[in-house]
């Protein structure tokens, strides 16, 4: 009597490889929006030129050789390489985290926005030696918030989502 072989389990491709694609796609969209906006503003404005859009918002082309709030902007140029390296290392680590936690939607939204913003600014540093900023919010003429860009906005929104995700996780 022939023994009946048990069927081999069907191996299904892991969805973890495919699940990284939407998050990298979101980061790519952030990079594209950021770069298109920067190219547009540099074509339309001269350095330092400003256009009042509302009573509290201007489009103003400025360059930032430093990091957030022009941190280290006055240095001799080494900061360009430091911030580029930090951005690339962060993007690599975020990719690892996205692959590992791809099912955690809010967490991955946060990381994708942060990665897209970081790489958008890395591209500026590599191409121009500085980051292009142009969103200028102010209160009358008393206070101007430091100018920023789409990449900075994505990083800020991503950080807020990351905090929200952590608060939700702690409550569970």
Coordinates of C-alpha atoms in Angstrom, one line a residue:
X1 CA 0.0 0.0 0.0
X2 CA 1.4 3.3 -1.0
X3 CA 1.8 5.8 1.7
X4 CA 0.1 9.1 1.1
X5 CA 2.4 12.0 1.1
X6 CA 1.2 15.0 3.0
X7 CA 0.9 18.0 0.8
X8 CA 3.7 20.5 1.1
X9 CA 2.5 23.7 2.7
X10 CA 2.1 26.4 0.2
X11 CA 4.6 29.2 0.8
X12 CA 3.1 32.6 0.1
X13 CA 5.4 35.5 -0.6
X14 CA 5.9 37.7 2.4
X15 CA 3.8 40.8 2.3
X16 CA 6.5 42.6 4.2
X17 CA 8.5 43.3 1.1
X18 CA 5.6 44.8 -0.7
X19 CA 4.3 46.8 2.3
X20 CA 7.4 49.0 2.2
X21 CA 6.3 50.4 -1.2
X22 CA 3.5 52.7 -0.1
X23 CA 5.6 54.2 2.6
X24 CA 8.5 54.9 0.2
X25 CA 6.0 56.2 -2.3
X26 CA 4.7 58.7 0.3
X27 CA 8.3 59.8 1.0
X28 CA 8.8 60.2 -2.7
X29 CA 5.7 62.3 -3.1
X30 CA 7.0 64.6 -0.3
X31 CA 10.4 64.9 -2.1
X32 CA 8.8 65.7 -5.4
X33 CA 6.4 68.3 -3.9
X34 CA 9.4 69.9 -2.1
X35 CA 11.7 70.0 -5.0
X36 CA 9.1 71.3 -7.5
X37 CA 8.1 74.0 -5.1
X38 CA 11.8 75.0 -4.6
X39 CA 12.5 75.0 -8.3
X40 CA 9.4 77.1 -8.9
X41 CA 10.3 79.7 -6.2
X42 CA 13.9 80.0 -7.5
X43 CA 12.7 80.6 -11.0
X44 CA 10.2 83.3 -9.9
X45 CA 12.1 85.1 -7.2
X46 CA 15.6 86.6 -6.8
X47 CA 17.4 85.9 -3.5
X48 CA 15.8 87.9 -0.7
X49 CA 12.8 88.9 -2.8
X50 CA 9.5 88.8 -1.0
X51 CA 5.8 88.8 -2.0
X52 CA 3.1 89.5 0.6
X53 CA 0.4 86.9 0.2
X54 CA -1.7 87.8 3.3
X55 CA -1.2 90.0 6.3
X56 CA 0.7 87.2 8.0
X57 CA 2.3 85.3 5.2
X58 CA 4.9 86.1 2.6
X59 CA 6.7 84.1 -0.1
X60 CA 10.4 85.0 0.4
X61 CA 13.4 83.3 -1.2
X62 CA 16.1 82.7 1.4
X63 CA 18.9 80.2 1.8
X64 CA 19.8 78.3 4.9
X65 CA 23.3 76.8 5.2
X66 CA 22.5 75.4 8.7
X67 CA 19.8 73.3 10.1
X68 CA 16.5 74.2 11.8
X69 CA 16.3 77.9 12.8
X70 CA 19.6 78.4 11.0
X71 CA 21.5 76.4 13.6
X72 CA 25.2 76.4 12.6
X73 CA 24.5 78.5 9.5
X74 CA 27.4 80.8 10.2
X75 CA 30.0 78.1 10.2
X76 CA 32.6 77.6 7.5
X77 CA 30.9 74.9 5.4
X78 CA 31.6 71.7 7.3
X79 CA 27.9 71.7 8.5
X80 CA 26.8 70.9 5.0
X81 CA 28.4 67.5 5.1
X82 CA 27.4 66.9 8.7
X83 CA 23.7 67.6 8.0
X84 CA 23.8 65.6 4.7
X85 CA 25.3 62.6 6.5
X86 CA 22.7 62.8 9.3
X87 CA 19.9 63.0 6.7
X88 CA 21.2 60.0 4.8
X89 CA 21.7 57.9 7.9
X90 CA 18.3 58.9 9.2
X91 CA 16.7 57.8 5.9
X92 CA 18.5 54.5 6.0
X93 CA 17.3 53.8 9.6
X94 CA 13.8 55.0 8.8
X95 CA 13.7 52.5 5.8
X96 CA 14.7 49.8 8.2
X97 CA 11.9 50.8 10.7
X98 CA 9.3 51.1 7.9
X99 CA 10.1 47.5 6.8
X100 CA 10.0 46.2 10.3
X101 CA 6.8 48.0 11.3
X102 CA 5.0 48.4 8.0
X103 CA 1.6 47.4 9.5
X104 CA 1.6 50.3 12.0
X105 CA 0.0 52.9 9.8
X106 CA 0.3 56.1 11.9
X107 CA 3.9 55.2 12.8
X108 CA 4.8 54.7 9.2
X109 CA 3.0 57.8 8.0
X110 CA 5.1 59.8 10.5
X111 CA 8.3 58.1 9.4
X112 CA 7.6 58.5 5.7
X113 CA 6.9 62.2 6.1
X114 CA 10.1 62.7 8.1
X115 CA 12.2 60.7 5.6
X116 CA 10.8 62.6 2.6
X117 CA 11.4 65.9 4.3
X118 CA 15.0 64.9 5.3
X119 CA 15.8 63.7 1.8
X120 CA 14.3 66.8 0.3
X121 CA 16.7 69.0 2.3
X122 CA 19.6 66.6 1.6
X123 CA 19.1 67.1 -2.1
X124 CA 19.3 70.8 -1.6
X125 CA 22.5 70.5 0.4
X126 CA 24.1 68.3 -2.3
X127 CA 23.0 70.4 -5.3
X128 CA 23.3 73.9 -3.9
X129 CA 25.3 73.8 -0.6
X130 CA 22.3 75.2 1.2
X131 CA 18.6 74.6 1.8
X132 CA 16.0 76.7 -0.1
X133 CA 13.4 78.2 2.2
X134 CA 10.5 80.4 1.1
X135 CA 7.5 80.1 3.5
X136 CA 7.6 83.2 5.7
X137 CA 5.0 83.6 8.4
X138 CA 5.0 86.7 10.6
X139 CA 3.1 88.8 13.1
X140 CA 2.8 92.3 11.6
X141 CA 6.4 93.4 11.4
X142 CA 7.2 92.5 15.0
X143 CA 8.1 88.9 14.6
X144 CA 9.0 86.7 11.6
X145 CA 9.1 83.0 12.2
X146 CA 12.2 81.6 10.4
X147 CA 11.4 80.8 6.8
X148 CA 10.9 77.2 5.9
X149 CA 9.9 74.9 3.1
X150 CA 7.7 71.9 2.2
X151 CA 10.4 69.4 3.5
X152 CA 10.5 71.2 6.9
X153 CA 6.7 71.1 7.0
X154 CA 6.7 67.3 6.3
X155 CA 9.3 66.8 9.0
X156 CA 7.2 68.8 11.5
X157 CA 3.9 67.0 10.7
X158 CA 5.7 63.7 10.8
X159 CA 7.1 64.5 14.2
X160 CA 3.7 65.5 15.5
X161 CA 2.2 62.2 14.1
X162 CA 5.0 60.3 15.8
X163 CA 4.2 61.9 19.1
X164 CA 0.5 61.2 18.6
X165 CA 1.3 57.5 17.8
X166 CA 3.4 57.2 20.9
X167 CA 0.7 58.7 23.1
X168 CA -1.9 56.3 21.6
X169 CA 0.5 53.4 22.2
X170 CA 1.1 54.4 25.9
X171 CA -2.7 54.6 26.5
X172 CA -3.3 51.0 25.3

